[in-house]
Coordinates of N, CA and C in Angstrom, one line a residue:
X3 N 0.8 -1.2 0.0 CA 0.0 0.0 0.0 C 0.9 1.2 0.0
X4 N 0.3 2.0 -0.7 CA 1.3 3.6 -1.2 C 0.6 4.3 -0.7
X5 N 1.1 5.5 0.3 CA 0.1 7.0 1.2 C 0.8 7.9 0.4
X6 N 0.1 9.1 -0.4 CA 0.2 10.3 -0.6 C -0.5 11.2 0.3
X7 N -0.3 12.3 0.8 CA -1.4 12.7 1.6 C -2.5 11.7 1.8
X8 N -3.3 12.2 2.2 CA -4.6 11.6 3.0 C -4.9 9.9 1.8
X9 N -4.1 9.9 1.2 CA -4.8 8.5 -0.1 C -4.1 7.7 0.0
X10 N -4.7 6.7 0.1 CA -3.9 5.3 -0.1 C -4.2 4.3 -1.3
X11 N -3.2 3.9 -1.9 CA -3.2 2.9 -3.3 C -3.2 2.0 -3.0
X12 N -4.6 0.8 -3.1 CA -4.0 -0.6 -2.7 C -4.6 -1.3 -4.1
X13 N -3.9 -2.8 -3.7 CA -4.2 -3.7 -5.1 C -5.2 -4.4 -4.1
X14 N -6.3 -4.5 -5.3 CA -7.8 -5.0 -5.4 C -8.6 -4.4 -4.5
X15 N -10.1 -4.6 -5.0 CA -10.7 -3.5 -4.7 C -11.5 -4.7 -3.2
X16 N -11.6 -3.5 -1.7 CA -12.2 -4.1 -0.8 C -13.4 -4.2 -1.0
X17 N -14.3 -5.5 -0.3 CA -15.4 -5.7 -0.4 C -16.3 -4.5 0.3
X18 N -16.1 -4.1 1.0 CA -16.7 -2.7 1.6 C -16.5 -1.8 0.5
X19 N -16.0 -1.8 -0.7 CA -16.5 -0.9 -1.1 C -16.7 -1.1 -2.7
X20 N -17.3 -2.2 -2.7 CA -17.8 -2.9 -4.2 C -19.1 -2.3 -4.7
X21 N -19.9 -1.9 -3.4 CA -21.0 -0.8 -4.0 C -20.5 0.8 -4.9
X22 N -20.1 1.2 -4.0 CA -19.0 2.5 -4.4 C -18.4 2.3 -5.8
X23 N -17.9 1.8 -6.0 CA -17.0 0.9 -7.3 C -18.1 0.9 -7.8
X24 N -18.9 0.5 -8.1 CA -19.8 0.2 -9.3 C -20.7 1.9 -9.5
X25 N -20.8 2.2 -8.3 CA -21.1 3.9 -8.6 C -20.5 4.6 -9.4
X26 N -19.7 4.5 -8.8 CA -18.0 5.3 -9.5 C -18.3 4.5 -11.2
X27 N -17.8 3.4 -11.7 CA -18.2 2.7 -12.9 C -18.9 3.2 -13.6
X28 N -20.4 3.2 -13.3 CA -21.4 3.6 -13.9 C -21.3 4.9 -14.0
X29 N -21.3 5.4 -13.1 CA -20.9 7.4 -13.7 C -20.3 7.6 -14.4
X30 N -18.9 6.6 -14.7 CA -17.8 7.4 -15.8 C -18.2 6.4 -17.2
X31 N -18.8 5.2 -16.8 CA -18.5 4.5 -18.2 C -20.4 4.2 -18.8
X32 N -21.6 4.5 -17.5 CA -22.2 4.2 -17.7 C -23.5 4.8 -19.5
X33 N -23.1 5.7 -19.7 CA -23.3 6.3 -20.8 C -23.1 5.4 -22.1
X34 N -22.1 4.3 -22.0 CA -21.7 3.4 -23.4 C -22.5 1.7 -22.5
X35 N -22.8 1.7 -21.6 CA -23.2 0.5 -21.2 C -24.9 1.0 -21.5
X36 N -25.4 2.2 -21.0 CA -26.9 2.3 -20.9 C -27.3 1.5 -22.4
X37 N -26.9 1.9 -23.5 CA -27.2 1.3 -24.7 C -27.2 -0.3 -24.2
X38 N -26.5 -0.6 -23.4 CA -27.2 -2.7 -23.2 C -27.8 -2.9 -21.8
X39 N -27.8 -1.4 -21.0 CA -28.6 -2.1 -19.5 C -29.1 -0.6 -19.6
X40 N -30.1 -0.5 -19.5 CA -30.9 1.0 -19.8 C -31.0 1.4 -18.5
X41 N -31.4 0.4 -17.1 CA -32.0 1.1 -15.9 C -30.5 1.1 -15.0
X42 N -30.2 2.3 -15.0 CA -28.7 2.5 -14.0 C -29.3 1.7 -12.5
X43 N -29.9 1.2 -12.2 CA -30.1 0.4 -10.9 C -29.4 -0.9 -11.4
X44 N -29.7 -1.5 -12.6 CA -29.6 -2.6 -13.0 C -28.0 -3.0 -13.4
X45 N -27.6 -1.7 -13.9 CA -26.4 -1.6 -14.2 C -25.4 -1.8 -13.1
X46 N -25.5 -0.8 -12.2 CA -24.7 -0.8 -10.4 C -25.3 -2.4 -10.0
X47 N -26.1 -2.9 -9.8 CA -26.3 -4.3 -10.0 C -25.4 -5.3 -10.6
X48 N -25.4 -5.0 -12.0 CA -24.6 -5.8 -12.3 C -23.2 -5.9 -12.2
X49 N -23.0 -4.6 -11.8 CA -21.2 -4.4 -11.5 C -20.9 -4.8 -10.4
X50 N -21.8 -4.5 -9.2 CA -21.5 -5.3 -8.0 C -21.4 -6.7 -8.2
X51 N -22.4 -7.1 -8.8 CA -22.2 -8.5 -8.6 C -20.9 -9.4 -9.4
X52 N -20.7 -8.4 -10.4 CA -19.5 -9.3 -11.5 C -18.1 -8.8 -11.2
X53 N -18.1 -7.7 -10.3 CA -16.9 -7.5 -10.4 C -15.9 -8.7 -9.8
X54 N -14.6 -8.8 -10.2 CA -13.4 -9.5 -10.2 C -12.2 -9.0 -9.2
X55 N -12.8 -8.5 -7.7 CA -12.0 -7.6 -7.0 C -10.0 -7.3 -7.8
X56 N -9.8 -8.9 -7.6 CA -8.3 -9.3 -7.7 C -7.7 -8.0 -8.8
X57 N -8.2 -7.6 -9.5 CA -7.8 -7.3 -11.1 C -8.3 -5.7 -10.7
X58 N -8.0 -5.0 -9.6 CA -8.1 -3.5 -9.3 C -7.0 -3.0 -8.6
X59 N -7.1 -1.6 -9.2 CA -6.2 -0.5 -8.1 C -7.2 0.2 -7.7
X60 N -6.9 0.9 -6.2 CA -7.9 1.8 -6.3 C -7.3 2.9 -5.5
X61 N -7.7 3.8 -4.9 CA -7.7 4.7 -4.7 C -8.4 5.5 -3.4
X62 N -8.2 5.5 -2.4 CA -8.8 5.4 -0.7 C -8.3 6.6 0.3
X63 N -9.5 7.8 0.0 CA -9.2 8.7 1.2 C -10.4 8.7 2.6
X64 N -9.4 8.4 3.4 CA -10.1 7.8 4.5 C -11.0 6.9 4.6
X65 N -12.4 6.5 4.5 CA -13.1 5.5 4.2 C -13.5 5.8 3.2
X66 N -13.5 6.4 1.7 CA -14.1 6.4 0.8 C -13.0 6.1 -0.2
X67 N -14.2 5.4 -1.0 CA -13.0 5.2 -2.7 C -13.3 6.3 -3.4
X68 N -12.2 6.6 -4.2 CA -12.2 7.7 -4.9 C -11.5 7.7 -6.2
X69 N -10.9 6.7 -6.7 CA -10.6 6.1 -7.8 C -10.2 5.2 -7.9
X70 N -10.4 4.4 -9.4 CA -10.3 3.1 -9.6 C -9.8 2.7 -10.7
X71 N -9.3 1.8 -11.2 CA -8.3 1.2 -12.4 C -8.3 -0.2 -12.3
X72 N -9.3 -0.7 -12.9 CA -9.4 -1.6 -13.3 C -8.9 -2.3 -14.5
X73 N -8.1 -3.7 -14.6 CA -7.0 -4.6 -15.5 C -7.9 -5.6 -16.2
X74 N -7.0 -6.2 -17.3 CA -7.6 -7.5 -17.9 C -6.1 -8.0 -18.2
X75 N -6.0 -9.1 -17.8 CA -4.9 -10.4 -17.7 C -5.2 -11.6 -18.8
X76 N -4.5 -11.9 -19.1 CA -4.8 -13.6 -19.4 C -5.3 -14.4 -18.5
X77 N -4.8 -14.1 -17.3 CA -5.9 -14.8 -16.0 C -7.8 -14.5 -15.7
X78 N -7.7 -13.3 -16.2 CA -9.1 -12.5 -16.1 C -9.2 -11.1 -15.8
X79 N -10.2 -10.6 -15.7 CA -10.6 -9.0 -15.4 C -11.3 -8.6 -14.3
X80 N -11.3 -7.3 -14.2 CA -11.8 -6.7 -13.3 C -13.4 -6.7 -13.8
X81 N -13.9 -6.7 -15.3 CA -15.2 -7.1 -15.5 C -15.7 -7.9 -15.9
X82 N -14.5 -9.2 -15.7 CA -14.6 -10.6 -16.3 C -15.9 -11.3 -16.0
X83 N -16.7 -10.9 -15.0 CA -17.5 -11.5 -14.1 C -18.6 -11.7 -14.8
X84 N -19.2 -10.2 -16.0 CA -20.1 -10.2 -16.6 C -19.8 -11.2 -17.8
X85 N -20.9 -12.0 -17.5 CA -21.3 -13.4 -18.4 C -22.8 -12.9 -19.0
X86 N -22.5 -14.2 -19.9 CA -24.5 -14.3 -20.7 C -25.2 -14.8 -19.4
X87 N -25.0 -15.5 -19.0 CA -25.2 -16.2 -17.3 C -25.8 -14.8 -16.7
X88 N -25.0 -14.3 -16.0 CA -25.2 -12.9 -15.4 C -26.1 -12.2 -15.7
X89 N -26.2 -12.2 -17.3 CA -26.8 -11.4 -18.2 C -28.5 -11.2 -18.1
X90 N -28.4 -13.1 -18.2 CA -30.1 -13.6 -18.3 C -30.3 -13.7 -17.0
X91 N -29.6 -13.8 -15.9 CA -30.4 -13.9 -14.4 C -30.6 -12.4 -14.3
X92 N -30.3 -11.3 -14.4 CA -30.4 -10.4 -13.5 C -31.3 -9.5 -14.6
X93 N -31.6 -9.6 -15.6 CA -32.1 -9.1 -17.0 C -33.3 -10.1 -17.7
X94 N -33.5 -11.3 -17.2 CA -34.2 -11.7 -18.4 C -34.0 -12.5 -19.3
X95 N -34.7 -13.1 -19.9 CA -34.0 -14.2 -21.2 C -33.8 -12.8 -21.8
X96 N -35.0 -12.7 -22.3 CA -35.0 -11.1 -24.2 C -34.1 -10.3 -23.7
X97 N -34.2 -9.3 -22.7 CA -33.1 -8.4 -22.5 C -32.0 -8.9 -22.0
X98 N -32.0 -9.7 -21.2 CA -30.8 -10.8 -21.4 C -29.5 -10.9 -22.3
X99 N -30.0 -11.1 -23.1 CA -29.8 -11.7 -24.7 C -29.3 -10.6 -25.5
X100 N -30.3 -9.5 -25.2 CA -30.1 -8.6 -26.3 C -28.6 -7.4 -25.4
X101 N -28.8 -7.5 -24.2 CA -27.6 -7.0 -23.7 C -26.7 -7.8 -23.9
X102 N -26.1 -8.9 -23.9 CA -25.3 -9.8 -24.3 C -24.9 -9.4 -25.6
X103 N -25.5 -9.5 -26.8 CA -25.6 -9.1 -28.3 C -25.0 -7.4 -28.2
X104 N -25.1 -6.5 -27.5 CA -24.7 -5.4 -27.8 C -23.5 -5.4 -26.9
X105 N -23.2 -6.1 -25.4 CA -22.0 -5.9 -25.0 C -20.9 -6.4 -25.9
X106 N -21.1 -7.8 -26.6 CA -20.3 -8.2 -27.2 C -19.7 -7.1 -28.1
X107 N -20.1 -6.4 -29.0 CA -19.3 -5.3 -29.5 C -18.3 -4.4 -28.8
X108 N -17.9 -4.6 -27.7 CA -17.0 -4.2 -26.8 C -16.2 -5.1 -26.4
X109 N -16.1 -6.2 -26.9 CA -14.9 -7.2 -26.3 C -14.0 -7.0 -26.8
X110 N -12.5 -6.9 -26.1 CA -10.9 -6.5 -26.8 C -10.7 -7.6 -26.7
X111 N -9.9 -8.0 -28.0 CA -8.8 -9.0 -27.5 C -7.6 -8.8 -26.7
X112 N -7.2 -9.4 -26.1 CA -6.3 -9.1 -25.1 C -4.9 -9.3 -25.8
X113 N -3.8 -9.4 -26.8 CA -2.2 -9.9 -26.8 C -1.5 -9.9 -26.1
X114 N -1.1 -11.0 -25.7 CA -0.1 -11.9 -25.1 C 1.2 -10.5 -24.5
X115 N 1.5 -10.4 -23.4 CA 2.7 -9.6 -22.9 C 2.0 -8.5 -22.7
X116 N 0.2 -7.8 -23.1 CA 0.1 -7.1 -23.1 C -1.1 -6.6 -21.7
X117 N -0.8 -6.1 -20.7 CA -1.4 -5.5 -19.7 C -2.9 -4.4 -20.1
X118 N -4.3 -4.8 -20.0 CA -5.2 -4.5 -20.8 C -6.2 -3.7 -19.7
X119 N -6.4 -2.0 -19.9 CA -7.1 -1.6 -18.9 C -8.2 -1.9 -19.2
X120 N -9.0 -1.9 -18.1 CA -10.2 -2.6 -18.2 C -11.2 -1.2 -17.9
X121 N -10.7 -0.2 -17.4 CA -11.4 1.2 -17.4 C -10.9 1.6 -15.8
X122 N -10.5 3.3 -16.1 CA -10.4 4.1 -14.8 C -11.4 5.3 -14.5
X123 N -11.7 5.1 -13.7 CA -12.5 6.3 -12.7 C -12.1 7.2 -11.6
X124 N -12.2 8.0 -11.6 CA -11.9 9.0 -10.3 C -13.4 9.7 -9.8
X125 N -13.4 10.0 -8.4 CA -14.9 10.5 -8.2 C -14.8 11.7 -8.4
X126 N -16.1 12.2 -9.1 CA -15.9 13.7 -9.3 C -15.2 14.7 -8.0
X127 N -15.4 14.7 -7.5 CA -14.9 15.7 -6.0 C -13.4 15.8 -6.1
X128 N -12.8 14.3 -6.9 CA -11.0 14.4 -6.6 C -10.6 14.5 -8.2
X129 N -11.2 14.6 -9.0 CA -10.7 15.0 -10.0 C -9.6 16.3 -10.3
X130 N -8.7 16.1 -10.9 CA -7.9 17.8 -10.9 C -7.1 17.5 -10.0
X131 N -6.8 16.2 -9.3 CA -5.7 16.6 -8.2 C -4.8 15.1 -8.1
X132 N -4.5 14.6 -9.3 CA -3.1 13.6 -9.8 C -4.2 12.5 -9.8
X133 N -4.6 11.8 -9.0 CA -5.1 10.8 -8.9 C -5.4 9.6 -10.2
X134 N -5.6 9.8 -10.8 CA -5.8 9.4 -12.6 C -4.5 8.9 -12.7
X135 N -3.7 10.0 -12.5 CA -2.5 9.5 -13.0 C -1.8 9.4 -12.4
X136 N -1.7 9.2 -11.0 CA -1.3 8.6 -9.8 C -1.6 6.6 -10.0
X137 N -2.9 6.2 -10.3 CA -3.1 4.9 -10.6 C -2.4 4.7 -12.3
X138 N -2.5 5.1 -12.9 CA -1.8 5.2 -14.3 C -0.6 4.8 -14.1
X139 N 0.3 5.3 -13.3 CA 1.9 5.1 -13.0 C 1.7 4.1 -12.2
X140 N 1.0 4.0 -11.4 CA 1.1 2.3 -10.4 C 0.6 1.5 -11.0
X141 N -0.2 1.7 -12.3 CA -0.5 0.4 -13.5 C 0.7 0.0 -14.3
X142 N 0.9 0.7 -14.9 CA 3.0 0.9 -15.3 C 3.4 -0.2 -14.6
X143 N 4.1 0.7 -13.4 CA 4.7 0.0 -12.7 C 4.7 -1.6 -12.5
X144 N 3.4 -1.5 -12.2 CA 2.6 -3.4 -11.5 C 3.0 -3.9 -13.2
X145 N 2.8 -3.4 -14.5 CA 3.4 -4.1 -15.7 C 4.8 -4.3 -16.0
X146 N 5.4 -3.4 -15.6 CA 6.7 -3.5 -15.9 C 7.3 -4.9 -14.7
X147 N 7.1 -4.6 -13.2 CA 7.4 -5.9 -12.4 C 7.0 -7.0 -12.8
X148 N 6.0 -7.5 -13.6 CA 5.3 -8.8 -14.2 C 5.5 -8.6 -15.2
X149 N 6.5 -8.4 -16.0 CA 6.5 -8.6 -17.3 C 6.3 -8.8 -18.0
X150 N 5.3 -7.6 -18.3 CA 4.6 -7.2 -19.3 C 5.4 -6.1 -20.2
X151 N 5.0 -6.5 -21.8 CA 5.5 -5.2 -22.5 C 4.7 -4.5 -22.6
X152 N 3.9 -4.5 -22.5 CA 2.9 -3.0 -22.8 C 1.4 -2.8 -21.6
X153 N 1.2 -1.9 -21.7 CA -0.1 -1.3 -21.3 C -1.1 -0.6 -22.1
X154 N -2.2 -1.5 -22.4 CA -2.7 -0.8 -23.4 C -4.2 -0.2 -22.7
X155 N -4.7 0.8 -23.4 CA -6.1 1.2 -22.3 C -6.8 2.0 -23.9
X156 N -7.7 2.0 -23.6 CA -9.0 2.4 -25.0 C -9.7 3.8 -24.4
X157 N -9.9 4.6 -25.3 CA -10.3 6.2 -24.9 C -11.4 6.3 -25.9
X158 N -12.5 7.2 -25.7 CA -13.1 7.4 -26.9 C -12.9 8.6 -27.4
X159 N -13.1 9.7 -28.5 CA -12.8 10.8 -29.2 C -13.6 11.2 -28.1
X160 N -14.8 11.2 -27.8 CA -15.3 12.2 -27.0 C -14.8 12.5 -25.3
X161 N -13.6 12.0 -25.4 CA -13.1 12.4 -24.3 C -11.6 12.7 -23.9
X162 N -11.4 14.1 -24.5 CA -10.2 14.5 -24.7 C -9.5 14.9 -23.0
X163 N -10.2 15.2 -22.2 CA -9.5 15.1 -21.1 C -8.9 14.0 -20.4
X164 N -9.5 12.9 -20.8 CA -8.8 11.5 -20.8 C -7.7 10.9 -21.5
X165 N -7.8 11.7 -22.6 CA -6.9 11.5 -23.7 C -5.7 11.7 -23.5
X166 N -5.5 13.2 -22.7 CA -4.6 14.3 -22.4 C -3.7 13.6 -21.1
X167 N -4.6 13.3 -20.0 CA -3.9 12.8 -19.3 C -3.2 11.1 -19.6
X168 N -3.8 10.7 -20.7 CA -3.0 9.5 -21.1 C -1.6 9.8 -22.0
X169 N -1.7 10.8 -22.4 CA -0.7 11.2 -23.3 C 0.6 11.8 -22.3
X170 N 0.6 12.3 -21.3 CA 0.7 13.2 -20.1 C 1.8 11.9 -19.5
X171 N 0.7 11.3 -19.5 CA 1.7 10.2 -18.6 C 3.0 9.4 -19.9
X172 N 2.6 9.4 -20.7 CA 3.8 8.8 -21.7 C 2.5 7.5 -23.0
X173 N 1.4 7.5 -22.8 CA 0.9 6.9 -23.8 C 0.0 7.5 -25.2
X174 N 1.0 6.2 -26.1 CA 0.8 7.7 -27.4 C -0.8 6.5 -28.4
X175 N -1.3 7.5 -28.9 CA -2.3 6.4 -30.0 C -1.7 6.1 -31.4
X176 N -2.4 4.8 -31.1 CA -2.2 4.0 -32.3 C -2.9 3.6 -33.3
X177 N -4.5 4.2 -33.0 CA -5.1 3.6 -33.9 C -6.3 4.4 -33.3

């Protein structure tokens, strides 16, 4: 565990705070997921329940999470959890199904040597003050000790402040 001021960095995310985590989740990513789980109840639902603690950094001032950096391994992910299984118990056969059918269009392949973010969040309140890129460098880091050659992490055009800070830290685009 790493203390900067009042924050602490630990690996994987605590069970006390898997509700939070999926809050956090859904705020920053839930906008591309609403398209396959419409009711944000259902969404924070499914993140609680699928998350893959093992496969997190997070980010902890005093008892609150405050960001998160979630991985994908060849071992598994931080959102590995979410199955068709998952899908149809908590959704339904039809919506079930049909969220399955649109997540799939989001699955990365993962290459071999390559450390695969699975998505980061910071809570609005601590934005603006390193934290993004405080877990960014301790993703680095945790790849370069496991040898890994690369870190790769996915942005969309509509979010150049994300972009910036990935660039910031040393990662350039490729595609």
């Amino acid at each position: 565990m790493t203390r900067t001021d009042n924050l602490s960095f630990q690996w994987g995310l605590p069970e006390v705070h898997r509700e939070s985590a999926a809050s956090l989740y859904d705020e920053a990513f839930g906008q591309k997921f609403r398209i396959a789980v419409r009711s944000g109840q259902q969404r924070r639902t499914l993140l609680m329940r699928c998350f893959q603690c093992d496969y997190a950094l997070v980010a902890v001032a005093g008892e609150k999470l405050v960001g998160i950096a979630g991985f994908h391994t060849q071992k598994g992910s931080f959102t590995g959890g979410i199955t068709y299984k998952e899908l149809v118990s908590l959704l339904g056969f039809v919506t079930g199904n049909r969220a399955a059918l649109i997540l799939g269009f989001y699955d990365r392949t993962l290459d071999k040597g390559v450390l695969l973010m699975d998505g980061i969040a910071v809570h609005r309140d601590y934005r603006g003050k390193g934290i993004g890129g405080k877990l960014l460098e301790e993703m680095a880091a945790y790849a370069r000790e496991n040898g890994y050659e690369k870190v790769r992490l996915d942005v969309i055009d509509t979010n150049p402040k994300a972009r910036r800070l990935y660039e910031r830290i040393g990662f350039r685009a490729v595609g």
